[in-house]
Structure formats: structure tokens, C-alpha cells
PDB file of C-alpha atoms in Angstrom:
ATOM      1  CA  MET T   1       0.517 110.913  42.093  1.00 52.00           C
ATOM      2  CA  THR T   2       2.159 107.583  41.350  1.00 63.00           C
ATOM      3  CA  ARG T   3       3.535 105.558  44.203  1.00 69.00           C
ATOM      4  CA  ARG T   4       7.134 104.437  43.809  1.00 78.00           C
ATOM      5  CA  PHE T   5       8.477 101.342  45.492  1.00 81.00           C
ATOM      6  CA  ASP T   6      11.930 100.103  46.272  1.00 83.00           C
ATOM      7  CA  TRP T   7      11.463  97.121  43.961  1.00 82.00           C
ATOM      8  CA  PRO T   8      14.539  95.074  44.964  1.00 85.00           C
ATOM      9  CA  ASP T   9      13.569  95.174  48.664  1.00 89.00           C
ATOM     10  CA  LEU T  10       9.880  94.586  47.961  1.00 89.00           C
ATOM     11  CA  LEU T  11      10.478  91.620  45.652  1.00 91.00           C
ATOM     12  CA  PHE T  12      13.085  90.118  47.990  1.00 93.00           C
ATOM     13  CA  GLY T  13      10.673  90.418  50.906  1.00 95.00           C
ATOM     14  CA  LEU T  14       7.884  88.780  48.911  1.00 96.00           C
ATOM     15  CA  PHE T  15      10.273  85.992  47.908  1.00 96.00           C
ATOM     16  CA  LEU T  16      11.178  85.319  51.549  1.00 97.00           C
ATOM     17  CA  ILE T  17       7.497  85.311  52.519  1.00 97.00           C
ATOM     18  CA  ALA T  18       6.774  82.815  49.722  1.00 97.00           C
ATOM     19  CA  VAL T  19       9.638  80.547  50.854  1.00 96.00           C
ATOM     20  CA  SER T  20       8.405  80.556  54.433  1.00 97.00           C
ATOM     21  CA  ALA T  21       4.798  79.960  53.334  1.00 96.00           C
ATOM     22  CA  GLY T  22       6.015  77.013  51.258  1.00 96.00           C
ATOM     23  CA  THR T  23       7.841  75.639  54.283  1.00 94.00           C
ATOM     24  CA  PHE T  24       4.741  75.943  56.441  1.00 93.00           C
ATOM     25  CA  ALA T  25       2.687  74.209  53.725  1.00 94.00           C
ATOM     26  CA  ALA T  26       5.248  71.405  53.373  1.00 93.00           C
ATOM     27  CA  THR T  27       5.454  70.754  57.125  1.00 91.00           C
ATOM     28  CA  TRP T  28       1.832  71.172  58.171  1.00 87.00           C
ATOM     29  CA  ARG T  29       1.382  67.434  58.790  1.00 88.00           C
ATOM     30  CA  LEU T  30       4.504  67.113  60.939  1.00 86.00           C
ATOM     31  CA  ALA T  31       4.156  67.299  64.696  1.00 84.00           C
ATOM     32  CA  GLY T  32       5.571  70.532  66.070  1.00 80.00           C
ATOM     33  CA  GLY T  33       6.043  69.777  69.722  1.00 81.00           C
ATOM     34  CA  THR T  34       7.544  72.252  72.162  1.00 80.00           C
ATOM     35  CA  ALA T  35      11.016  73.643  72.739  1.00 77.00           C
ATOM     36  CA  ALA T  36      11.601  70.991  75.407  1.00 83.00           C
ATOM     37  CA  ASP T  37      10.162  68.138  73.309  1.00 83.00           C
ATOM     38  CA  MET T  38      10.747  69.002  69.637  1.00 83.00           C
ATOM     39  CA  GLY T  39       8.905  67.174  66.930  1.00 85.00           C
ATOM     40  CA  PRO T  40      10.072  66.823  63.318  1.00 86.00           C
ATOM     41  CA  GLY T  41       8.245  69.989  62.282  1.00 87.00           C
ATOM     42  CA  TYR T  42       9.549  72.249  65.046  1.00 89.00           C
ATOM     43  CA  MET T  43      12.835  73.470  63.529  1.00 91.00           C
ATOM     44  CA  PRO T  44      11.600  73.928  59.941  1.00 92.00           C
ATOM     45  CA  ARG T  45       8.689  76.006  61.232  1.00 92.00           C
ATOM     46  CA  ALA T  46      10.902  77.990  63.612  1.00 93.00           C
ATOM     47  CA  ILE T  47      13.313  78.840  60.808  1.00 95.00           C
ATOM     48  CA  ALA T  48      10.403  79.610  58.461  1.00 95.00           C
ATOM     49  CA  LEU T  49       8.991  81.984  61.068  1.00 95.00           C
ATOM     50  CA  VAL T  50      12.309  83.860  61.254  1.00 97.00           C
ATOM     51  CA  ILE T  51      12.503  83.987  57.449  1.00 97.00           C
ATOM     52  CA  MET T  52       8.937  85.299  57.317  1.00 97.00           C
ATOM     53  CA  GLY T  53       9.889  88.034  59.790  1.00 97.00           C
ATOM     54  CA  PHE T  54      12.768  89.096  57.540  1.00 97.00           C
ATOM     55  CA  GLY T  55      10.447  88.939  54.526  1.00 97.00           C
ATOM     56  CA  LEU T  56       7.900  91.181  56.205  1.00 97.00           C
ATOM     57  CA  PHE T  57      10.672  93.599  57.174  1.00 96.00           C
ATOM     58  CA  PHE T  58      12.066  93.858  53.635  1.00 94.00           C
ATOM     59  CA  ALA T  59       8.636  94.022  51.987  1.00 94.00           C
ATOM     60  CA  GLY T  60       7.561  96.740  54.410  1.00 93.00           C
ATOM     61  CA  ARG T  61      10.777  98.653  53.834  1.00 91.00           C
ATOM     62  CA  GLY T  62      10.289  98.357  50.074  1.00 89.00           C
ATOM     63  CA  VAL T  63       6.832  99.901  50.356  1.00 88.00           C
ATOM     64  CA  VAL T  64       7.692 102.603  52.903  1.00 88.00           C
ATOM     65  CA  ARG T  65      11.014 103.797  51.488  1.00 82.00           C
ATOM     66  CA  GLY T  66       9.479 104.568  48.169  1.00 72.00           C
ATOM     67  CA  THR T  67      12.698 105.293  46.331  1.00 71.00           C
ATOM     68  CA  ALA T  68      12.471 104.370  42.703  1.00 60.00           C
ATOM     69  CA  LEU T  69      15.358 101.965  42.434  1.00 60.00           C
ATOM     70  CA  GLY T  70      15.511  99.852  39.338  1.00 67.00           C
ATOM     71  CA  ILE T  71      16.366  96.203  39.264  1.00 70.00           C
ATOM     72  CA  GLU T  72      19.749  95.468  37.776  1.00 77.00           C
ATOM     73  CA  ARG T  73      19.988  93.443  34.616  1.00 83.00           C
ATOM     74  CA  VAL T  74      20.527  89.731  35.292  1.00 82.00           C
ATOM     75  CA  GLN T  75      24.139  88.708  34.740  1.00 86.00           C
ATOM     76  CA  ALA T  76      24.422  85.240  33.200  1.00 90.00           C
ATOM     77  CA  ARG T  77      28.125  84.715  33.921  1.00 91.00           C
ATOM     78  CA  PRO T  78      27.867  84.516  37.751  1.00 91.00           C
ATOM     79  CA  ILE T  79      24.759  82.354  37.644  1.00 91.00           C
ATOM     80  CA  LEU T  80      26.231  79.899  35.145  1.00 93.00           C
ATOM     81  CA  GLY T  81      29.610  79.843  36.905  1.00 92.00           C
ATOM     82  CA  VAL T  82      28.143  78.995  40.289  1.00 93.00           C
ATOM     83  CA  CYS T  83      25.709  76.414  38.846  1.00 94.00           C
ATOM     84  CA  ALA T  84      28.531  74.765  36.878  1.00 95.00           C
ATOM     85  CA  SER T  85      30.675  74.749  40.022  1.00 95.00           C
ATOM     86  CA  VAL T  86      27.992  73.002  42.087  1.00 95.00           C
ATOM     87  CA  GLY T  87      27.314  70.553  39.258  1.00 95.00           C
ATOM     88  CA  ALA T  88      30.993  69.713  38.868  1.00 95.00           C
ATOM     89  CA  PHE T  89      31.320  69.081  42.592  1.00 95.00           C
ATOM     90  CA  ALA T  90      28.279  66.796  42.571  1.00 95.00           C
ATOM     91  CA  LEU T  91      29.607  64.829  39.603  1.00 95.00           C
ATOM     92  CA  LEU T  92      33.195  64.558  40.848  1.00 94.00           C
ATOM     93  CA  VAL T  93      32.885  63.927  44.582  1.00 92.00           C
ATOM     94  CA  GLU T  94      32.141  60.196  44.354  1.00 90.00           C
ATOM     95  CA  ASN T  95      34.462  59.178  41.517  1.00 90.00           C
ATOM     96  CA  GLY T  96      37.121  61.888  41.711  1.00 91.00           C
ATOM     97  CA  GLY T  97      37.343  62.238  45.464  1.00 92.00           C
ATOM     98  CA  LEU T  98      36.741  65.170  47.769  1.00 93.00           C
ATOM     99  CA  ALA T  99      40.100  66.856  47.112  1.00 94.00           C
ATOM    100  CA  LEU T 100      39.697  67.037  43.328  1.00 95.00           C
ATOM    101  CA  ALA T 101      35.989  67.874  43.539  1.00 95.00           C
ATOM    102  CA  SER T 102      36.667  70.755  45.950  1.00 95.00           C
ATOM    103  CA  LEU T 103      39.511  72.104  43.823  1.00 95.00           C
ATOM    104  CA  ALA T 104      37.429  71.890  40.648  1.00 95.00           C
ATOM    105  CA  CYS T 105      34.511  73.563  42.415  1.00 95.00           C
ATOM    106  CA  ILE T 106      36.649  76.539  43.470  1.00 95.00           C
ATOM    107  CA  LEU T 107      38.325  76.905  40.064  1.00 94.00           C
ATOM    108  CA  ILE T 108      35.049  76.767  38.138  1.00 93.00           C
ATOM    109  CA  ALA T 109      33.378  79.184  40.549  1.00 93.00           C
ATOM    110  CA  GLY T 110      36.226  81.586  39.820  1.00 91.00           C
ATOM    111  CA  ILE T 111      34.788  81.963  36.329  1.00 84.00           C
ATOM    112  CA  ALA T 112      31.765  83.679  37.859  1.00 86.00           C
ATOM    113  CA  SER T 113      33.713  86.887  38.497  1.00 88.00           C
ATOM    114  CA  ARG T 114      35.640  88.980  36.010  1.00 86.00           C
ATOM    115  CA  GLU T 115      37.925  90.094  38.838  1.00 90.00           C
ATOM    116  CA  THR T 116      39.271  86.608  39.495  1.00 88.00           C
ATOM    117  CA  ARG T 117      43.028  86.161  39.254  1.00 89.00           C
ATOM    118  CA  PHE T 118      43.868  82.524  38.705  1.00 87.00           C
ATOM    119  CA  ALA T 119      47.316  83.002  40.269  1.00 90.00           C
ATOM    120  CA  GLN T 120      45.484  83.700  43.533  1.00 92.00           C
ATOM    121  CA  LEU T 121      42.644  81.263  42.913  1.00 92.00           C
ATOM    122  CA  VAL T 122      44.785  78.122  42.573  1.00 93.00           C
ATOM    123  CA  PRO T 123      46.461  78.379  46.024  1.00 94.00           C
ATOM    124  CA  PHE T 124      43.101  79.304  47.538  1.00 94.00           C
ATOM    125  CA  GLY T 125      41.504  76.252  45.895  1.00 94.00           C
ATOM    126  CA  VAL T 126      44.283  73.979  47.161  1.00 95.00           C
ATOM    127  CA  ALA T 127      43.861  75.384  50.682  1.00 96.00           C
ATOM    128  CA  ILE T 128      40.072  74.924  50.591  1.00 94.00           C
ATOM    129  CA  ALA T 129      40.452  71.366  49.264  1.00 94.00           C
ATOM    130  CA  ALA T 130      42.919  70.523  52.031  1.00 95.00           C
ATOM    131  CA  GLY T 131      40.641  72.112  54.623  1.00 95.00           C
ATOM    132  CA  SER T 132      37.673  70.134  53.292  1.00 93.00           C
ATOM    133  CA  VAL T 133      39.576  66.870  53.545  1.00 94.00           C
ATOM    134  CA  LEU T 134      40.789  67.683  57.055  1.00 94.00           C
ATOM    135  CA  LEU T 135      37.329  68.702  58.252  1.00 93.00           C
ATOM    136  CA  PHE T 136      35.032  66.168  56.611  1.00 92.00           C
ATOM    137  CA  VAL T 137      37.233  63.085  56.282  1.00 90.00           C
ATOM    138  CA  LYS T 138      39.672  63.396  59.185  1.00 90.00           C
ATOM    139  CA  ALA T 139      37.790  65.382  61.872  1.00 90.00           C
ATOM    140  CA  LEU T 140      34.205  64.264  61.185  1.00 89.00           C
ATOM    141  CA  SER T 141      35.133  60.800  59.822  1.00 88.00           C
ATOM    142  CA  LEU T 142      32.689  60.975  56.923  1.00 87.00           C
ATOM    143  CA  PRO T 143      33.022  58.071  54.469  1.00 89.00           C
ATOM    144  CA  VAL T 144      33.994  60.245  51.489  1.00 88.00           C
ATOM    145  CA  PRO T 145      36.860  59.205  49.203  1.00 88.00           C
ATOM    146  CA  ILE T 146      39.733  61.696  49.177  1.00 89.00           C
ATOM    147  CA  TRP T 147      41.278  60.724  45.833  1.00 87.00           C
ATOM    148  CA  PRO T 148      39.999  58.767  42.817  1.00 84.00           C
ATOM    149  CA  TRP T 149      42.393  55.880  43.563  1.00 78.00           C
TER     150      TRP T 149
END
């Protein structure tokens, strides 16, 4: 009898466990401290512990459920669209300003989905750009240029 696993859950759980193990390895020299007197390693380890708990849950569920679910084929369009969106924001935010960088980020990310309607995406992008400027520049007073001029 062959054992079948729920591969998406199992692999996701193992990924989360690996991320948390990497965090523990990267912060092992930092002082942890206590909840009342936190050191620089306290929060990364606390978050890594929660992530490890989720990883153990998903890995365990992937082994116990045993349904033979396949892993979907990797779609290049969403991955490339989101990566291009993040890259465009990073390149534009200093020279183009936060408003243009945010708008470009939203419009390029819209390429990631075939269901995107640009008639809806443009007003959404303008609203997100305005919200970004209001939050980061006006409310939080971050020294980020709004426009290229």
C-alpha cells in the first residue's frame, strides 16, 4: 500500500519550518531577554516560533489527511507581474515620487491577473496612490518625495 500525502500542505508546512529554522539560526547570537525586558532577538524568535507552529500544523495535516492532491502548474504571469510591480516601485519611488511609484505599482500588478479590468484598475490605483501619500507623507511625516518635481 502506497501512502499518499497532501503535497501542497506538506510542502508549505516544510517551507514554514525552514523559514523559522533560518530565523533561529540568524538570530542565535542576539540576546533574547524577557517579555518585560526585550532584547534584539526576542521578537524575531517569537514570530519564528509562531511560524514554526503553523508549519508543524500544515506539515502534520499534509501527512495525516492523505488525499492525493497534485500541485498546480506554476503560472509565470502572476509571478512576473508582481515582481515587475515591486521592481518598478523600488526604481520609481526616489526619482518619480511616491504618487507615481504607487500608481505604477498598482497598474503593473494588474497585469498579473487575466481578470483585471483597466477601467476599474486606474481609479483604484489613483485612490491607493492618494492614500499612500496621505498616510506616509502627511500622517507619518516620512521624508519621501510625492512628485518628481
